[in-house]
Tab-separated table of C-alpha atoms and ligand atoms in Angstrom:
chain	number	residue	atom	x	y	z
A	108	UNK	CA	0.000	0.000	0.000
A	109	UNK	CA	1.284	3.432	-0.873
A	110	UNK	CA	1.835	5.930	1.905
A	111	UNK	CA	1.315	9.004	-0.221
A	112	UNK	CA	-0.728	11.636	1.553
A	113	UNK	CA	-2.196	14.770	0.102
A	114	UNK	CA	-1.675	18.370	0.981
A	115	UNK	CA	-5.271	19.403	0.457
A	116	UNK	CA	-6.149	23.053	0.137
A	117	UNK	CA	-9.530	23.693	1.774
A	118	UNK	CA	-11.823	26.519	0.748
A	119	UNK	CA	-15.073	26.494	2.691
A	120	UNK	CA	-18.457	27.761	1.582
A	121	UNK	CA	-19.723	30.997	3.066
A	122	UNK	CA	-23.320	29.850	2.528
A	123	UNK	CA	-23.894	26.450	4.072
A	124	UNK	CA	-27.124	24.828	2.862
A	125	UNK	CA	-27.427	22.567	5.875
A	126	UNK	CA	-30.285	24.465	7.486
A	127	UNK	CA	-32.409	23.863	4.381
A	128	UNK	CA	-32.211	20.125	4.973
A	129	UNK	CA	-35.274	18.108	6.012
A	130	UNK	CA	-33.555	15.272	7.891
A	131	UNK	CA	-36.670	13.145	7.701
A	132	UNK	CA	-37.087	13.441	3.961
A	133	UNK	CA	-33.880	12.628	2.148
A	134	UNK	CA	-34.653	11.292	-1.316
A	135	UNK	CA	-31.715	9.248	-2.571
A	136	UNK	CA	-29.114	11.158	-4.562
A	137	UNK	CA	-30.791	14.554	-4.809
A	138	UNK	CA	-29.401	16.479	-1.853
A	139	UNK	CA	-25.687	17.291	-1.883
A	140	UNK	CA	-23.442	18.237	1.030
A	141	UNK	CA	-21.714	21.606	1.102
A	142	UNK	CA	-18.291	20.555	-0.199
A	143	UNK	CA	-16.535	18.287	-2.663
A	144	UNK	CA	-13.003	17.007	-3.128
A	145	UNK	CA	-11.351	17.531	-6.509
A	146	UNK	CA	-7.919	16.593	-7.847
A	147	UNK	CA	-6.349	16.702	-11.318
A	148	UNK	CA	-4.170	14.208	-13.113
A	149	UNK	CA	-1.797	16.197	-15.296
A	150	UNK	CA	1.689	15.369	-16.610
A	151	UNK	CA	1.454	11.829	-15.264
A	152	UNK	CA	0.714	12.722	-11.636
A	153	UNK	CA	-2.108	13.676	-9.311
A	154	UNK	CA	-1.983	17.327	-8.325
A	155	UNK	CA	-3.992	20.322	-7.047
A	156	UNK	CA	-6.014	18.464	-4.370
A	157	UNK	CA	-8.733	20.814	-3.132
A	158	UNK	CA	-11.869	20.744	-1.077
A	159	UNK	CA	-14.199	23.433	-2.331
A	160	UNK	CA	-17.904	24.264	-2.209
A	161	UNK	CA	-20.011	21.707	-4.092
A	162	UNK	CA	-20.568	23.203	-7.523
A	163	UNK	CA	-20.425	22.905	-11.275
A	164	UNK	CA	-17.476	21.833	-13.380
A	165	UNK	CA	-16.436	23.812	-16.386
A	166	UNK	CA	-15.133	21.969	-19.442
A	167	UNK	CA	-14.733	22.167	-23.179
A	168	UNK	CA	-17.533	20.612	-25.243
A	169	UNK	CA	-14.761	18.482	-26.768
A	170	UNK	CA	-13.839	16.940	-23.404
A	171	UNK	CA	-13.282	13.241	-23.870
A	172	UNK	CA	-15.663	12.069	-21.130
A	173	UNK	CA	-18.600	13.741	-22.859
A	174	UNK	CA	-18.108	11.615	-25.987
A	175	UNK	CA	-16.466	8.320	-25.205
A	176	UNK	CA	-17.541	7.623	-21.641
A	177	UNK	CA	-14.099	7.067	-20.124
A	178	UNK	CA	-15.350	7.205	-16.556
A	179	UNK	CA	-16.098	5.025	-13.563
A	180	UNK	CA	-17.301	5.532	-10.017
A	181	UNK	CA	-17.704	4.041	-6.555
A	182	UNK	CA	-20.388	4.157	-3.892
A	183	UNK	CA	-19.901	3.851	-0.159
A	184	UNK	CA	-21.541	4.967	3.047
A	185	UNK	CA	-20.703	6.710	6.316
A	186	UNK	CA	-22.796	7.128	9.443
A	187	UNK	CA	-22.374	8.668	12.866
A	188	UNK	CA	-22.251	6.712	16.084
A	189	UNK	CA	-24.299	7.737	19.134
A	190	UNK	CA	-21.193	9.429	20.525
A	191	UNK	CA	-20.714	11.420	17.295
A	192	UNK	CA	-17.796	9.522	15.740
A	193	UNK	CA	-17.763	9.278	11.952
A	194	UNK	CA	-17.918	5.651	10.844
A	195	UNK	CA	-17.109	4.632	7.272
A	196	UNK	CA	-17.983	1.116	6.129
A	197	UNK	CA	-15.104	-0.753	4.449
A	198	UNK	CA	-13.672	2.231	2.495
A	199	UNK	CA	-10.450	0.408	1.672
A	200	UNK	CA	-12.436	-2.202	-0.233
A	201	UNK	CA	-13.990	0.562	-2.322
A	202	UNK	CA	-10.595	2.146	-2.899
A	203	UNK	CA	-9.240	-1.172	-4.155
A	204	UNK	CA	-12.221	-1.739	-6.434
A	205	UNK	CA	-11.848	1.858	-7.664
A	206	UNK	CA	-8.396	0.954	-8.900
A	207	UNK	CA	-9.597	-2.252	-10.560
A	208	UNK	CA	-12.042	-0.112	-12.504
A	209	UNK	CA	-9.273	2.402	-13.273
A	210	UNK	CA	-7.085	-0.309	-14.760
A	211	UNK	CA	-9.891	-1.684	-16.946
A	212	UNK	CA	-10.830	1.796	-18.160
A	213	UNK	CA	-7.201	2.725	-18.966
A	214	UNK	CA	-7.225	5.421	-16.301
A	215	UNK	CA	-4.689	6.244	-13.575
A	216	UNK	CA	-4.972	4.622	-10.157
A	217	UNK	CA	-5.441	6.669	-7.023
A	218	UNK	CA	-3.210	5.135	-4.319
A	219	UNK	CA	-5.377	3.727	-1.521
A	220	UNK	CA	-3.851	6.040	1.098
A	221	UNK	CA	-4.511	9.085	-1.066
A	222	UNK	CA	-8.103	7.986	-1.634
A	223	UNK	CA	-8.644	7.487	2.102
A	224	UNK	CA	-6.935	10.770	2.965
A	225	UNK	CA	-9.219	12.677	0.577
A	226	UNK	CA	-12.250	10.907	1.980
A	227	UNK	CA	-11.375	11.465	5.630
A	228	UNK	CA	-10.680	15.143	5.052
A	229	UNK	CA	-13.913	15.700	3.115
A	230	UNK	CA	-16.008	13.900	5.725
A	231	UNK	CA	-14.384	15.886	8.509
A	232	UNK	CA	-15.217	19.161	6.723
A	233	UNK	CA	-18.831	18.045	6.096
A	234	UNK	CA	-19.336	16.052	9.308
A	235	UNK	CA	-22.567	17.882	10.083
A	236	UNK	CA	-24.103	16.390	6.953
A	237	UNK	CA	-23.748	12.817	8.187
A	238	UNK	CA	-27.103	11.523	9.402
A	239	UNK	CA	-27.210	9.613	12.651
A	240	UNK	CA	-30.824	8.450	12.562
A	241	UNK	CA	-31.516	4.804	11.711
A	242	UNK	CA	-32.148	4.087	8.042
A	243	UNK	CA	-30.150	7.132	6.901
A	244	UNK	CA	-26.504	7.607	6.003
A	245	UNK	CA	-24.102	9.727	4.028
A	246	UNK	CA	-23.705	8.247	0.559
A	247	UNK	CA	-20.229	8.901	-0.834
A	248	UNK	CA	-19.650	9.116	-4.567
A	249	UNK	CA	-16.009	9.059	-5.751
A	250	UNK	CA	-15.553	9.114	-9.527
A	251	UNK	CA	-13.024	9.813	-12.251
A	252	UNK	CA	-13.503	11.439	-15.651
A	253	UNK	CA	-11.320	11.838	-18.761
A	254	UNK	CA	-10.583	15.513	-19.295
A	255	UNK	CA	-8.635	15.891	-22.559
A	256	UNK	CA	-10.352	18.286	-24.976
A	257	UNK	CA	-9.747	15.971	-27.916
A	258	UNK	CA	-11.959	14.367	-30.545
A	259	UNK	CA	-10.493	10.942	-31.146
A	260	UNK	CA	-10.381	7.520	-29.567
A	261	UNK	CA	-7.459	7.076	-27.220
A	262	UNK	CA	-7.056	7.203	-23.446
A	263	UNK	CA	-7.045	10.747	-22.161
A	264	UNK	CA	-3.816	12.204	-20.759
A	265	UNK	CA	-5.653	14.249	-18.129
A	266	UNK	CA	-8.294	13.277	-15.569
A	267	UNK	CA	-10.275	14.578	-12.646
A	268	UNK	CA	-10.912	12.603	-9.467
A	269	UNK	CA	-13.850	13.947	-7.492
A	270	UNK	CA	-15.671	12.900	-4.335
A	271	UNK	CA	-19.004	14.388	-3.335
A	272	UNK	CA	-21.488	13.181	-0.776
A	273	UNK	CA	-25.253	13.086	-0.239
A	274	UNK	CA	-27.203	12.433	2.948
A	275	UNK	CA	-29.652	9.706	1.947
A	276	UNK	CA	-32.506	7.523	3.059
A	277	UNK	CA	-33.452	4.227	1.454
A	278	UNK	CA	-32.761	3.645	-2.251
A	279	UNK	CA	-35.726	1.270	-2.469
A	280	UNK	CA	-38.478	2.240	-0.089
A	281	UNK	CA	-40.378	-1.024	-0.622
A	282	UNK	CA	-39.742	-4.608	-1.775
A	283	UNK	CA	-39.027	-4.825	-5.491
A	284	UNK	CA	-40.572	-6.877	-8.261
A	285	UNK	CA	-37.932	-8.005	-10.725
A	286	UNK	CA	-37.877	-9.516	-14.184
A	287	UNK	CA	-35.285	-12.045	-15.281
A	288	UNK	CA	-33.944	-10.576	-18.529
A	289	UNK	CA	-33.326	-13.130	-21.253
A	290	UNK	CA	-32.803	-10.962	-24.323
A	291	UNK	CA	-30.714	-7.907	-23.474
A	292	UNK	CA	-27.300	-8.246	-21.838
A	293	UNK	CA	-25.484	-6.101	-19.291
A	294	UNK	CA	-22.017	-7.587	-19.607
A	295	UNK	CA	-20.007	-10.080	-21.643
A	296	UNK	CA	-16.890	-12.123	-20.905
A	297	UNK	CA	-13.931	-9.878	-21.604
A	298	UNK	CA	-16.055	-6.750	-21.230
A	299	UNK	CA	-16.325	-4.203	-18.435
A	300	UNK	CA	-18.986	-5.873	-16.271
A	301	UNK	CA	-16.796	-6.144	-13.173
A	302	UNK	CA	-15.842	-2.454	-13.301
A	303	UNK	CA	-18.084	0.355	-12.126
A	304	UNK	CA	-17.892	1.917	-15.564
A	305	UNK	CA	-20.495	4.544	-16.396
A	306	UNK	CA	-21.231	2.818	-19.711
A	307	UNK	CA	-22.395	-0.356	-17.946
A	308	UNK	CA	-25.180	1.672	-16.392
A	309	UNK	CA	-25.999	3.687	-19.542
A	310	UNK	CA	-26.412	0.485	-21.548
A	311	UNK	CA	-28.806	-0.949	-18.984
A	312	UNK	CA	-31.249	1.971	-19.091
A	313	UNK	CA	-33.215	0.917	-22.165
A	314	UNK	CA	-33.875	-2.702	-21.093
A	315	UNK	CA	-34.617	-1.490	-17.547
A	316	UNK	CA	-37.125	1.024	-18.918
A	317	UNK	CA	-38.833	-1.735	-20.904
A	318	UNK	CA	-38.987	-3.851	-17.749
A	319	UNK	CA	-40.464	-0.928	-15.830
A	320	UNK	CA	-43.138	-0.473	-18.487
A	321	UNK	CA	-44.118	-4.079	-17.810
A	322	UNK	CA	-44.337	-3.334	-14.067
A	323	UNK	CA	-40.917	-4.484	-12.848
A	324	UNK	CA	-38.720	-2.164	-10.840
A	325	UNK	CA	-35.480	-3.919	-11.761
A	326	UNK	CA	-34.072	-6.559	-14.048
A	327	UNK	CA	-32.081	-9.577	-13.042
A	328	UNK	CA	-29.440	-9.920	-15.724
A	329	UNK	CA	-28.468	-13.304	-17.094
A	330	UNK	CA	-25.269	-14.376	-18.866
A	331	UNK	CA	-24.950	-12.918	-22.358
A	332	UNK	CA	-24.058	-16.222	-24.028
A	333	UNK	CA	-26.997	-18.442	-23.107
A	334	UNK	CA	-29.212	-16.354	-20.801
A	335	UNK	CA	-29.270	-19.396	-18.517
A	336	UNK	CA	-27.360	-18.167	-15.477
A	337	UNK	CA	-28.272	-15.382	-13.098
A	338	UNK	CA	-25.740	-12.567	-12.804
A	339	UNK	CA	-26.756	-9.425	-10.896
A	340	UNK	CA	-29.397	-6.788	-10.838
A	341	UNK	CA	-27.445	-3.726	-11.937
A	342	UNK	CA	-28.061	-1.770	-8.745
A	343	UNK	CA	-27.235	-4.741	-6.510
A	344	UNK	CA	-26.025	-8.331	-6.348
A	345	UNK	CA	-28.660	-10.996	-5.752
A	346	UNK	CA	-28.894	-13.746	-3.154
A	347	UNK	CA	-31.418	-16.526	-2.582
A	348	UNK	CA	-32.234	-18.784	0.327
A	349	UNK	CA	-33.044	-22.211	-1.108
A	350	UNK	CA	-33.470	-25.292	1.086
A	351	UNK	CA	-32.093	-23.193	3.967
A	352	UNK	CA	-28.808	-22.504	2.119
A	353	UNK	CA	-27.673	-19.093	0.958
A	354	UNK	CA	-26.960	-19.210	-2.742
A	355	UNK	CA	-25.490	-16.367	-4.796
A	356	UNK	CA	-23.786	-16.028	-8.165
A	357	UNK	CA	-20.014	-15.922	-7.644
A	358	UNK	CA	-18.243	-12.699	-8.620
A	359	UNK	CA	-16.858	-12.949	-12.133
A	360	UNK	CA	-15.791	-10.849	-15.084
A	361	UNK	CA	-19.435	-10.053	-15.765
A	362	UNK	CA	-20.610	-9.496	-12.179
A	363	UNK	CA	-19.587	-6.634	-9.930
A	364	UNK	CA	-17.750	-7.802	-6.807
A	365	UNK	CA	-20.190	-6.176	-4.397
A	366	UNK	CA	-18.857	-5.213	-0.988
A	367	UNK	CA	-22.275	-5.526	0.661
A	368	UNK	CA	-22.700	-8.965	-0.910
A	369	UNK	CA	-19.259	-10.002	0.370
A	370	UNK	CA	-20.179	-8.734	3.846
A	371	UNK	CA	-23.483	-10.642	3.845
A	372	UNK	CA	-21.692	-13.834	2.805
A	373	UNK	CA	-19.081	-13.406	5.548
A	374	UNK	CA	-21.747	-12.734	8.179
A	375	UNK	CA	-23.819	-15.721	7.027
A	376	UNK	CA	-20.806	-18.030	7.303
A	377	UNK	CA	-20.023	-16.611	10.735
A	378	UNK	CA	-23.586	-17.367	11.802
A	379	UNK	CA	-23.179	-20.966	10.651
A	380	UNK	CA	-25.221	-20.856	7.455
A	381	UNK	CA	-24.154	-22.874	4.441
A	382	UNK	CA	-23.267	-20.408	1.689
A	383	UNK	CA	-22.753	-21.388	-1.930
A	384	UNK	CA	-21.076	-18.875	-4.251
A	385	UNK	CA	-21.266	-20.418	-7.692
A	386	UNK	CA	-23.119	-20.346	-10.973
A	387	UNK	CA	-26.851	-20.131	-10.274
A	388	UNK	CA	-29.139	-21.121	-13.121
A	389	UNK	CA	-32.524	-19.534	-13.761
A	390	UNK	CA	-33.927	-23.050	-13.924
A	391	UNK	CA	-32.678	-23.806	-10.394
A	392	UNK	CA	-34.306	-20.683	-8.968
A	393	UNK	CA	-37.594	-21.111	-10.814
A	394	UNK	CA	-37.855	-24.803	-9.813
A	395	UNK	CA	-37.129	-23.887	-6.197
A	396	UNK	CA	-39.906	-21.277	-6.280
A	397	UNK	CA	-42.385	-23.730	-7.825
A	398	UNK	CA	-41.495	-26.428	-5.315
A	399	UNK	CA	-41.726	-24.078	-2.326
A	400	UNK	CA	-38.013	-24.489	-1.541
A	401	UNK	CA	-37.082	-20.825	-2.065
A	402	UNK	CA	-37.793	-18.952	1.159
A	403	UNK	CA	-35.997	-15.641	0.463
A	404	UNK	CA	-34.688	-13.571	-2.431
A	405	UNK	CA	-32.988	-10.239	-1.950
A	406	UNK	CA	-30.504	-7.793	-3.386
A	407	UNK	CA	-27.392	-6.496	-1.652
A	408	UNK	CA	-25.669	-3.249	-2.529
A	409	UNK	CA	-24.300	-0.089	-0.976
A	410	UNK	CA	-27.206	2.065	-2.093
A	411	UNK	CA	-29.812	-0.699	-1.911
A	412	UNK	CA	-28.486	-2.168	1.381
A	413	UNK	CA	-30.628	-5.313	1.671
A	414	UNK	CA	-33.533	-4.945	-0.741
A	415	UNK	CA	-36.243	-7.568	-0.523
A	416	UNK	CA	-37.452	-9.080	-3.800
A	417	UNK	CA	-41.187	-9.681	-3.601
A	418	UNK	CA	-41.787	-11.224	-7.035
A	419	UNK	CA	-39.740	-12.639	-9.897
A	420	UNK	CA	-40.948	-12.633	-13.487
A	421	UNK	CA	-39.589	-15.180	-15.928
A	422	UNK	CA	-40.730	-16.267	-19.351
A	423	UNK	CA	-44.254	-14.855	-19.127
A	424	UNK	CA	-44.987	-15.878	-15.533
A	425	UNK	CA	-44.722	-13.746	-12.402
A	426	UNK	CA	-43.921	-15.750	-9.304
A	427	UNK	CA	-44.935	-14.160	-6.008
A	428	UNK	CA	-42.360	-14.993	-3.338
A	429	UNK	CA	-42.915	-15.781	0.362
A	430	UNK	CA	-43.953	-12.777	2.511
A	431	UNK	CA	-41.121	-10.452	3.437
A	432	UNK	CA	-41.980	-10.412	7.168
A	433	UNK	CA	-41.239	-14.125	7.524
A	434	UNK	CA	-37.781	-13.973	5.937
A	435	UNK	CA	-35.504	-14.914	8.757
A	436	UNK	CA	-32.032	-14.503	7.282
A	437	UNK	CA	-32.365	-11.329	5.201
A	438	UNK	CA	-34.281	-9.426	7.895
A	439	UNK	CA	-31.742	-10.479	10.510
A	440	UNK	CA	-28.756	-9.563	8.346
A	441	UNK	CA	-30.282	-6.168	7.465
A	442	UNK	CA	-30.726	-5.314	11.150
A	443	UNK	CA	-27.227	-6.544	11.959
A	444	UNK	CA	-25.584	-4.634	9.096
A	445	UNK	CA	-27.482	-1.454	9.985
A	446	UNK	CA	-26.394	-1.759	13.619
A	447	UNK	CA	-22.868	-2.583	12.497
A	448	UNK	CA	-22.633	0.530	10.321
A	449	UNK	CA	-23.932	2.680	13.197
A	450	UNK	CA	-21.398	1.228	15.618
A	451	UNK	CA	-24.084	-0.434	17.737
A	452	UNK	CA	-22.496	-3.892	17.614
A	453	UNK	CA	-18.899	-4.969	18.037
A	454	UNK	CA	-16.752	-4.434	14.917
A	455	UNK	CA	-15.783	-8.112	14.907
A	456	UNK	CA	-14.711	-8.178	11.254
A	457	UNK	CA	-12.719	-4.933	11.393
A	458	UNK	CA	-14.922	-3.272	8.768
A	459	UNK	CA	-15.360	0.167	10.318
A	460	UNK	CA	-12.975	3.050	9.763
A	461	UNK	CA	-13.471	5.694	12.456
A	462	UNK	CA	-12.646	9.348	12.099
B	504	COI	C1	-24.178	1.701	-5.179
B	504	COI	O1	-24.847	0.861	-4.599
B	504	COI	O2	-23.350	2.395	-4.576
B	504	COI	C2	-24.309	1.923	-6.613
B	504	COI	O3	-23.432	2.426	-7.213
B	504	COI	C3	-25.582	1.574	-7.286
B	504	COI	C4	-26.284	2.758	-7.835
B	504	COI	C5	-27.570	2.262	-8.342
B	504	COI	C6	-26.558	3.862	-6.884
């Protein structure tokens, strides 16, 4: 791990917006904290690290990111403990995944220590924006964009790394109905599926919109080759409880290595559950539903946390799943993870970074 630290210049807003905030109504991703971190990659190195008031970027219409989508992002969360400490959930994992995305997108890495230094400083400046009430948190959005004003296909020479934050409530306020997608594809072997590349999300909008027109909040993507195996849901990884075992598609080139999913798997193993991370076929899930062997289905993601799946549509049939209230594992793990992130239970896995 690098030990590079930043010398961040901090310029604070003279007009904080915090008093305009309704702490009990925080729609996801629409309310932004007062400040943001920004740093430029020029001449082969990161420079000019600043924290400044949250605000617009100015760029040439020819800027590479606007045309060719050389960009990727991360998502993570911070909360406040009862005693007012800032708690960030597994930020080093996000920093590592950030750099996996950077490599795949031909973009420069941000050394983990630099990433964490930027994050800690930003959260300290905007600590008053971190919710402490249950069900709320500060969503953190680091991202990188290609900045060369150049019309042509090649990796940019210049980049911006930015982190901004939003106090948020739930991403999904109710259980979701999903459709297993068997025509469109999110990711292919050798593609960018495992990276948090902006284009992965752009390409999913049209099929997701079609699914929504049919009444389904989200799609469950299947493999692009045969559409036989379940991959992920685009906003979250998916897990099932079948015959009492927790079953989830293993991370792969076409599935994002979700940090919430990893945490759920680790907790489940610690609690003594049998967990299978492997290929999961649509056929296996649909048979388990029909035979009454599937007791739970849920998504796991930073934004989504644990999102219950109430119905699954496949091949013209919508299967209603067992009632959410009776789902022992996913309800228990949601409560535990929420308590964990708020510092209410022992940090037995060493997942919390305190500021
Ligand atoms: C996250 O969970 O952090 C994501 O990036 C998913 C996005 C739908 C908000």
